[in-house]
Amino acid sequence: MLKKSFVSIISIIVILTTVGCTNKNKETITTNVENNNLAQKWNQSPLFKSGNYTMIGEKGRLGFIYDDSEVVRFYPNKTQKYMWHFWGEDQEFNGKLKVVAIHENNEEQITVVEGGLGGDNNGADRHAPSNMSLPKSGMWKLDAYIGDKLFGSVYVKVHKK
């Protein structure tokens, strides 16, 4: 009887240890996947063509005129003019535009654009002129809201002076 109890206890310990290790490995894999996804999101958005212009953002959804040349690049506290463009259904454009910027190393949000939307332009369904400035170097995520709904995000690099 004592031998059976000892074997049962050892079996339970082995099973619990195996299950615990399996869950730990799954947590590690999940965490690594999440960290990789986060790291991928903080890369500068791709450039694309629309009409005669090069833009940065998500082709067919949103972007602004930007060709990564010295003249239009972002530098800390340098205000530049940028023309935003949006593609979508009419019902998505109910409300005013608001662009909120978030730095990769800080959760603080700053509003960089607020205003209305104009009609079609350069192949897009809507557009909005803007003056934008970002306060420090590094990667920034620009979340564009129309009304209270997130329309899309553009990732940009602010270069050092």
JSON list of C-alpha atoms in Angstrom, two decimals:
[
{"chain": "A", "resi": 1, "resn": "MET", "atom": "CA", "xyz": [0.00, 0.00, 0.00]},
{"chain": "A", "resi": 2, "resn": "LEU", "atom": "CA", "xyz": [2.81, 2.40, 0.91]},
{"chain": "A", "resi": 3, "resn": "LYS", "atom": "CA", "xyz": [4.56, 1.59, -2.38]},
{"chain": "A", "resi": 4, "resn": "LYS", "atom": "CA", "xyz": [1.38, 2.41, -4.40]},
{"chain": "A", "resi": 5, "resn": "SER", "atom": "CA", "xyz": [0.97, 5.75, -2.56]},
{"chain": "A", "resi": 6, "resn": "PHE", "atom": "CA", "xyz": [4.61, 6.63, -3.21]},
{"chain": "A", "resi": 7, "resn": "VAL", "atom": "CA", "xyz": [4.27, 5.81, -6.93]},
{"chain": "A", "resi": 8, "resn": "SER", "atom": "CA", "xyz": [1.02, 7.84, -7.12]},
{"chain": "A", "resi": 9, "resn": "ILE", "atom": "CA", "xyz": [2.62, 10.88, -5.45]},
{"chain": "A", "resi": 10, "resn": "ILE", "atom": "CA", "xyz": [5.66, 10.73, -7.74]},
{"chain": "A", "resi": 11, "resn": "SER", "atom": "CA", "xyz": [3.36, 10.40, -10.79]},
{"chain": "A", "resi": 12, "resn": "ILE", "atom": "CA", "xyz": [1.33, 13.45, -9.74]},
{"chain": "A", "resi": 13, "resn": "ILE", "atom": "CA", "xyz": [4.52, 15.50, -9.20]},
{"chain": "A", "resi": 14, "resn": "VAL", "atom": "CA", "xyz": [5.83, 14.51, -12.65]},
{"chain": "A", "resi": 15, "resn": "ILE", "atom": "CA", "xyz": [2.50, 15.40, -14.31]},
{"chain": "A", "resi": 16, "resn": "LEU", "atom": "CA", "xyz": [2.24, 18.78, -12.54]},
{"chain": "A", "resi": 17, "resn": "THR", "atom": "CA", "xyz": [5.85, 19.64, -13.41]},
{"chain": "A", "resi": 18, "resn": "THR", "atom": "CA", "xyz": [5.30, 18.73, -17.07]},
{"chain": "A", "resi": 19, "resn": "VAL", "atom": "CA", "xyz": [2.08, 20.79, -17.31]},
{"chain": "A", "resi": 20, "resn": "GLY", "atom": "CA", "xyz": [3.75, 23.76, -15.57]},
{"chain": "A", "resi": 21, "resn": "CYS", "atom": "CA", "xyz": [6.69, 23.68, -17.98]},
{"chain": "A", "resi": 22, "resn": "THR", "atom": "CA", "xyz": [4.39, 23.45, -20.99]},
{"chain": "A", "resi": 23, "resn": "ASN", "atom": "CA", "xyz": [2.42, 26.53, -19.90]},
{"chain": "A", "resi": 24, "resn": "LYS", "atom": "CA", "xyz": [5.63, 28.44, -19.20]},
{"chain": "A", "resi": 25, "resn": "ASN", "atom": "CA", "xyz": [6.88, 27.71, -22.73]},
{"chain": "A", "resi": 26, "resn": "LYS", "atom": "CA", "xyz": [3.55, 28.87, -24.22]},
{"chain": "A", "resi": 27, "resn": "GLU", "atom": "CA", "xyz": [3.80, 32.13, -22.22]},
{"chain": "A", "resi": 28, "resn": "THR", "atom": "CA", "xyz": [7.34, 32.71, -23.47]},
{"chain": "A", "resi": 29, "resn": "ILE", "atom": "CA", "xyz": [6.32, 32.07, -27.08]},
{"chain": "A", "resi": 30, "resn": "THR", "atom": "CA", "xyz": [3.29, 34.37, -26.78]},
{"chain": "A", "resi": 31, "resn": "THR", "atom": "CA", "xyz": [5.38, 37.13, -25.18]},
{"chain": "A", "resi": 32, "resn": "ASN", "atom": "CA", "xyz": [8.05, 36.85, -27.88]},
{"chain": "A", "resi": 33, "resn": "VAL", "atom": "CA", "xyz": [5.42, 37.04, -30.65]},
{"chain": "A", "resi": 34, "resn": "GLU", "atom": "CA", "xyz": [3.84, 40.11, -29.01]},
{"chain": "A", "resi": 35, "resn": "ASN", "atom": "CA", "xyz": [7.24, 41.81, -28.63]},
{"chain": "A", "resi": 36, "resn": "ASN", "atom": "CA", "xyz": [8.10, 41.09, -32.28]},
{"chain": "A", "resi": 37, "resn": "ASN", "atom": "CA", "xyz": [4.76, 42.53, -33.43]},
{"chain": "A", "resi": 38, "resn": "LEU", "atom": "CA", "xyz": [5.33, 45.65, -31.34]},
{"chain": "A", "resi": 39, "resn": "ALA", "atom": "CA", "xyz": [8.83, 46.09, -32.75]},
{"chain": "A", "resi": 40, "resn": "GLN", "atom": "CA", "xyz": [7.55, 45.69, -36.33]},
{"chain": "A", "resi": 41, "resn": "LYS", "atom": "CA", "xyz": [4.86, 48.34, -35.83]},
{"chain": "A", "resi": 42, "resn": "TRP", "atom": "CA", "xyz": [7.42, 51.03, -34.96]},
{"chain": "A", "resi": 43, "resn": "ASN", "atom": "CA", "xyz": [9.08, 51.04, -38.38]},
{"chain": "A", "resi": 44, "resn": "GLN", "atom": "CA", "xyz": [8.54, 53.99, -40.67]},
{"chain": "A", "resi": 45, "resn": "SER", "atom": "CA", "xyz": [5.48, 53.53, -42.87]},
{"chain": "A", "resi": 46, "resn": "PRO", "atom": "CA", "xyz": [6.10, 52.74, -46.53]},
{"chain": "A", "resi": 47, "resn": "LEU", "atom": "CA", "xyz": [6.16, 55.34, -49.30]},
{"chain": "A", "resi": 48, "resn": "PHE", "atom": "CA", "xyz": [3.66, 54.99, -52.15]},
{"chain": "A", "resi": 49, "resn": "LYS", "atom": "CA", "xyz": [2.55, 56.89, -55.25]},
{"chain": "A", "resi": 50, "resn": "SER", "atom": "CA", "xyz": [-0.81, 58.59, -55.70]},
{"chain": "A", "resi": 51, "resn": "GLY", "atom": "CA", "xyz": [-1.29, 60.75, -58.74]},
{"chain": "A", "resi": 52, "resn": "ASN", "atom": "CA", "xyz": [1.92, 62.71, -59.27]},
{"chain": "A", "resi": 53, "resn": "TYR", "atom": "CA", "xyz": [2.90, 62.58, -55.60]},
{"chain": "A", "resi": 54, "resn": "THR", "atom": "CA", "xyz": [4.86, 60.31, -53.29]},
{"chain": "A", "resi": 55, "resn": "MET", "atom": "CA", "xyz": [3.16, 59.77, -49.93]},
{"chain": "A", "resi": 56, "resn": "ILE", "atom": "CA", "xyz": [3.87, 58.01, -46.66]},
{"chain": "A", "resi": 57, "resn": "GLY", "atom": "CA", "xyz": [1.25, 55.87, -44.97]},
{"chain": "A", "resi": 58, "resn": "GLU", "atom": "CA", "xyz": [-1.00, 53.01, -46.00]},
{"chain": "A", "resi": 59, "resn": "LYS", "atom": "CA", "xyz": [-1.70, 52.90, -49.73]},
{"chain": "A", "resi": 60, "resn": "GLY", "atom": "CA", "xyz": [-5.42, 53.05, -50.46]},
{"chain": "A", "resi": 61, "resn": "ARG", "atom": "CA", "xyz": [-6.28, 54.14, -46.90]},
{"chain": "A", "resi": 62, "resn": "LEU", "atom": "CA", "xyz": [-4.38, 57.20, -45.66]},
{"chain": "A", "resi": 63, "resn": "GLY", "atom": "CA", "xyz": [-1.17, 59.11, -46.05]},
{"chain": "A", "resi": 64, "resn": "PHE", "atom": "CA", "xyz": [0.35, 62.51, -46.60]},
{"chain": "A", "resi": 65, "resn": "ILE", "atom": "CA", "xyz": [2.67, 63.96, -49.23]},
{"chain": "A", "resi": 66, "resn": "TYR", "atom": "CA", "xyz": [6.19, 63.01, -48.15]},
{"chain": "A", "resi": 67, "resn": "ASP", "atom": "CA", "xyz": [9.17, 61.68, -50.10]},
{"chain": "A", "resi": 68, "resn": "ASP", "atom": "CA", "xyz": [11.76, 61.41, -47.26]},
{"chain": "A", "resi": 69, "resn": "SER", "atom": "CA", "xyz": [13.88, 64.14, -48.87]},
{"chain": "A", "resi": 70, "resn": "GLU", "atom": "CA", "xyz": [15.83, 66.60, -46.74]},
{"chain": "A", "resi": 71, "resn": "VAL", "atom": "CA", "xyz": [13.25, 69.33, -47.40]},
{"chain": "A", "resi": 72, "resn": "VAL", "atom": "CA", "xyz": [10.20, 67.46, -46.03]},
{"chain": "A", "resi": 73, "resn": "ARG", "atom": "CA", "xyz": [11.79, 65.28, -43.34]},
{"chain": "A", "resi": 74, "resn": "PHE", "atom": "CA", "xyz": [10.72, 65.70, -39.76]},
{"chain": "A", "resi": 75, "resn": "TYR", "atom": "CA", "xyz": [13.21, 67.38, -37.40]},
{"chain": "A", "resi": 76, "resn": "PRO", "atom": "CA", "xyz": [12.49, 68.26, -33.75]},
{"chain": "A", "resi": 77, "resn": "ASN", "atom": "CA", "xyz": [10.22, 71.30, -33.43]},
{"chain": "A", "resi": 78, "resn": "LYS", "atom": "CA", "xyz": [10.40, 72.12, -37.15]},
{"chain": "A", "resi": 79, "resn": "THR", "atom": "CA", "xyz": [6.92, 72.96, -38.46]},
{"chain": "A", "resi": 80, "resn": "GLN", "atom": "CA", "xyz": [6.27, 71.71, -41.98]},
{"chain": "A", "resi": 81, "resn": "LYS", "atom": "CA", "xyz": [3.27, 71.71, -44.30]},
{"chain": "A", "resi": 82, "resn": "TYR", "atom": "CA", "xyz": [1.86, 68.27, -45.13]},
{"chain": "A", "resi": 83, "resn": "MET", "atom": "CA", "xyz": [-1.23, 67.42, -47.20]},
{"chain": "A", "resi": 84, "resn": "TRP", "atom": "CA", "xyz": [-3.14, 64.45, -45.74]},
{"chain": "A", "resi": 85, "resn": "HIS", "atom": "CA", "xyz": [-5.13, 62.14, -48.08]},
{"chain": "A", "resi": 86, "resn": "PHE", "atom": "CA", "xyz": [-7.81, 59.60, -47.18]},
{"chain": "A", "resi": 87, "resn": "TRP", "atom": "CA", "xyz": [-9.49, 56.77, -49.11]},
{"chain": "A", "resi": 88, "resn": "GLY", "atom": "CA", "xyz": [-12.75, 55.23, -47.91]},
{"chain": "A", "resi": 89, "resn": "GLU", "atom": "CA", "xyz": [-16.53, 55.17, -47.96]},
{"chain": "A", "resi": 90, "resn": "ASP", "atom": "CA", "xyz": [-18.56, 58.37, -47.53]},
{"chain": "A", "resi": 91, "resn": "GLN", "atom": "CA", "xyz": [-19.91, 57.30, -44.12]},
{"chain": "A", "resi": 92, "resn": "GLU", "atom": "CA", "xyz": [-16.33, 57.04, -42.78]},
{"chain": "A", "resi": 93, "resn": "PHE", "atom": "CA", "xyz": [-15.80, 60.77, -43.28]},
{"chain": "A", "resi": 94, "resn": "ASN", "atom": "CA", "xyz": [-18.43, 62.03, -40.83]},
{"chain": "A", "resi": 95, "resn": "GLY", "atom": "CA", "xyz": [-16.64, 64.31, -38.41]},
{"chain": "A", "resi": 96, "resn": "LYS", "atom": "CA", "xyz": [-13.54, 66.42, -38.11]},
{"chain": "A", "resi": 97, "resn": "LEU", "atom": "CA", "xyz": [-9.97, 65.23, -38.51]},
{"chain": "A", "resi": 98, "resn": "LYS", "atom": "CA", "xyz": [-7.76, 64.93, -35.46]},
{"chain": "A", "resi": 99, "resn": "VAL", "atom": "CA", "xyz": [-4.22, 63.51, -35.60]},
{"chain": "A", "resi": 100, "resn": "VAL", "atom": "CA", "xyz": [-2.67, 62.41, -32.31]},
{"chain": "A", "resi": 101, "resn": "ALA", "atom": "CA", "xyz": [1.09, 61.69, -32.11]},
{"chain": "A", "resi": 102, "resn": "ILE", "atom": "CA", "xyz": [2.71, 59.19, -29.74]},
{"chain": "A", "resi": 103, "resn": "HIS", "atom": "CA", "xyz": [6.50, 58.80, -29.35]},
{"chain": "A", "resi": 104, "resn": "GLU", "atom": "CA", "xyz": [7.91, 55.26, -29.27]},
{"chain": "A", "resi": 105, "resn": "ASN", "atom": "CA", "xyz": [9.41, 55.76, -25.78]},
{"chain": "A", "resi": 106, "resn": "ASN", "atom": "CA", "xyz": [6.57, 57.70, -24.18]},
{"chain": "A", "resi": 107, "resn": "GLU", "atom": "CA", "xyz": [2.84, 57.15, -23.69]},
{"chain": "A", "resi": 108, "resn": "GLU", "atom": "CA", "xyz": [2.09, 60.89, -23.74]},
{"chain": "A", "resi": 109, "resn": "GLN", "atom": "CA", "xyz": [-0.14, 61.91, -26.62]},
{"chain": "A", "resi": 110, "resn": "ILE", "atom": "CA", "xyz": [0.01, 65.27, -28.39]},
{"chain": "A", "resi": 111, "resn": "THR", "atom": "CA", "xyz": [-2.50, 66.59, -30.91]},
{"chain": "A", "resi": 112, "resn": "VAL", "atom": "CA", "xyz": [-0.68, 67.70, -34.08]},
{"chain": "A", "resi": 113, "resn": "VAL", "atom": "CA", "xyz": [-3.61, 68.32, -36.46]},
{"chain": "A", "resi": 114, "resn": "GLU", "atom": "CA", "xyz": [-7.24, 69.37, -35.98]},
{"chain": "A", "resi": 115, "resn": "GLY", "atom": "CA", "xyz": [-9.65, 70.51, -38.66]},
{"chain": "A", "resi": 116, "resn": "GLY", "atom": "CA", "xyz": [-12.11, 69.68, -41.38]},
{"chain": "A", "resi": 117, "resn": "LEU", "atom": "CA", "xyz": [-11.77, 67.55, -44.50]},
{"chain": "A", "resi": 118, "resn": "GLY", "atom": "CA", "xyz": [-11.81, 68.77, -48.08]},
{"chain": "A", "resi": 119, "resn": "GLY", "atom": "CA", "xyz": [-13.06, 66.87, -51.12]},
{"chain": "A", "resi": 120, "resn": "ASP", "atom": "CA", "xyz": [-11.23, 64.50, -53.43]},
{"chain": "A", "resi": 121, "resn": "ASN", "atom": "CA", "xyz": [-7.63, 65.34, -54.37]},
{"chain": "A", "resi": 122, "resn": "ASN", "atom": "CA", "xyz": [-4.65, 63.56, -55.97]},
{"chain": "A", "resi": 123, "resn": "GLY", "atom": "CA", "xyz": [-6.64, 60.32, -56.35]},
{"chain": "A", "resi": 124, "resn": "ALA", "atom": "CA", "xyz": [-7.91, 60.30, -52.74]},
{"chain": "A", "resi": 125, "resn": "ASP", "atom": "CA", "xyz": [-11.53, 60.60, -51.61]},
{"chain": "A", "resi": 126, "resn": "ARG", "atom": "CA", "xyz": [-10.77, 63.35, -49.05]},
{"chain": "A", "resi": 127, "resn": "HIS", "atom": "CA", "xyz": [-7.82, 65.56, -48.15]},
{"chain": "A", "resi": 128, "resn": "ALA", "atom": "CA", "xyz": [-6.74, 68.00, -45.45]},
{"chain": "A", "resi": 129, "resn": "PRO", "atom": "CA", "xyz": [-3.87, 70.48, -45.42]},
{"chain": "A", "resi": 130, "resn": "SER", "atom": "CA", "xyz": [-1.87, 70.59, -42.19]},
{"chain": "A", "resi": 131, "resn": "ASN", "atom": "CA", "xyz": [1.12, 72.08, -40.43]},
{"chain": "A", "resi": 132, "resn": "MET", "atom": "CA", "xyz": [2.81, 69.49, -38.23]},
{"chain": "A", "resi": 133, "resn": "SER", "atom": "CA", "xyz": [5.70, 69.60, -35.79]},
{"chain": "A", "resi": 134, "resn": "LEU", "atom": "CA", "xyz": [6.99, 66.87, -33.48]},
{"chain": "A", "resi": 135, "resn": "PRO", "atom": "CA", "xyz": [9.07, 67.79, -30.42]},
{"chain": "A", "resi": 136, "resn": "LYS", "atom": "CA", "xyz": [11.85, 65.18, -30.33]},
{"chain": "A", "resi": 137, "resn": "SER", "atom": "CA", "xyz": [13.77, 62.71, -32.48]},
{"chain": "A", "resi": 138, "resn": "GLY", "atom": "CA", "xyz": [12.83, 59.05, -32.78]},
{"chain": "A", "resi": 139, "resn": "MET", "atom": "CA", "xyz": [9.88, 57.10, -34.15]},
{"chain": "A", "resi": 140, "resn": "TRP", "atom": "CA", "xyz": [6.36, 58.51, -33.86]},
{"chain": "A", "resi": 141, "resn": "LYS", "atom": "CA", "xyz": [2.96, 56.99, -34.52]},
{"chain": "A", "resi": 142, "resn": "LEU", "atom": "CA", "xyz": [0.42, 59.43, -35.97]},
{"chain": "A", "resi": 143, "resn": "ASP", "atom": "CA", "xyz": [-3.12, 58.18, -35.25]},
{"chain": "A", "resi": 144, "resn": "ALA", "atom": "CA", "xyz": [-5.65, 59.85, -37.57]},
{"chain": "A", "resi": 145, "resn": "TYR", "atom": "CA", "xyz": [-9.19, 60.06, -36.18]},
{"chain": "A", "resi": 146, "resn": "ILE", "atom": "CA", "xyz": [-12.22, 61.16, -38.16]},
{"chain": "A", "resi": 147, "resn": "GLY", "atom": "CA", "xyz": [-14.93, 61.99, -35.68]},
{"chain": "A", "resi": 148, "resn": "ASP", "atom": "CA", "xyz": [-14.23, 59.70, -32.74]},
{"chain": "A", "resi": 149, "resn": "LYS", "atom": "CA", "xyz": [-13.10, 56.70, -34.84]},
{"chain": "A", "resi": 150, "resn": "LEU", "atom": "CA", "xyz": [-9.50, 55.75, -35.58]},
{"chain": "A", "resi": 151, "resn": "PHE", "atom": "CA", "xyz": [-9.14, 55.89, -39.37]},
{"chain": "A", "resi": 152, "resn": "GLY", "atom": "CA", "xyz": [-5.54, 54.66, -39.52]},
{"chain": "A", "resi": 153, "resn": "SER", "atom": "CA", "xyz": [-1.96, 55.26, -38.41]},
{"chain": "A", "resi": 154, "resn": "VAL", "atom": "CA", "xyz": [1.21, 56.51, -40.06]},
{"chain": "A", "resi": 155, "resn": "TYR", "atom": "CA", "xyz": [4.67, 55.91, -38.56]},
{"chain": "A", "resi": 156, "resn": "VAL", "atom": "CA", "xyz": [7.34, 58.55, -39.15]},
{"chain": "A", "resi": 157, "resn": "LYS", "atom": "CA", "xyz": [10.91, 59.12, -38.07]},
{"chain": "A", "resi": 158, "resn": "VAL", "atom": "CA", "xyz": [11.95, 62.46, -36.62]},
{"chain": "A", "resi": 159, "resn": "HIS", "atom": "CA", "xyz": [15.62, 62.91, -37.51]},
{"chain": "A", "resi": 160, "resn": "LYS", "atom": "CA", "xyz": [18.21, 64.48, -35.21]},
{"chain": "A", "resi": 161, "resn": "LYS", "atom": "CA", "xyz": [19.19, 68.04, -36.08]}
]
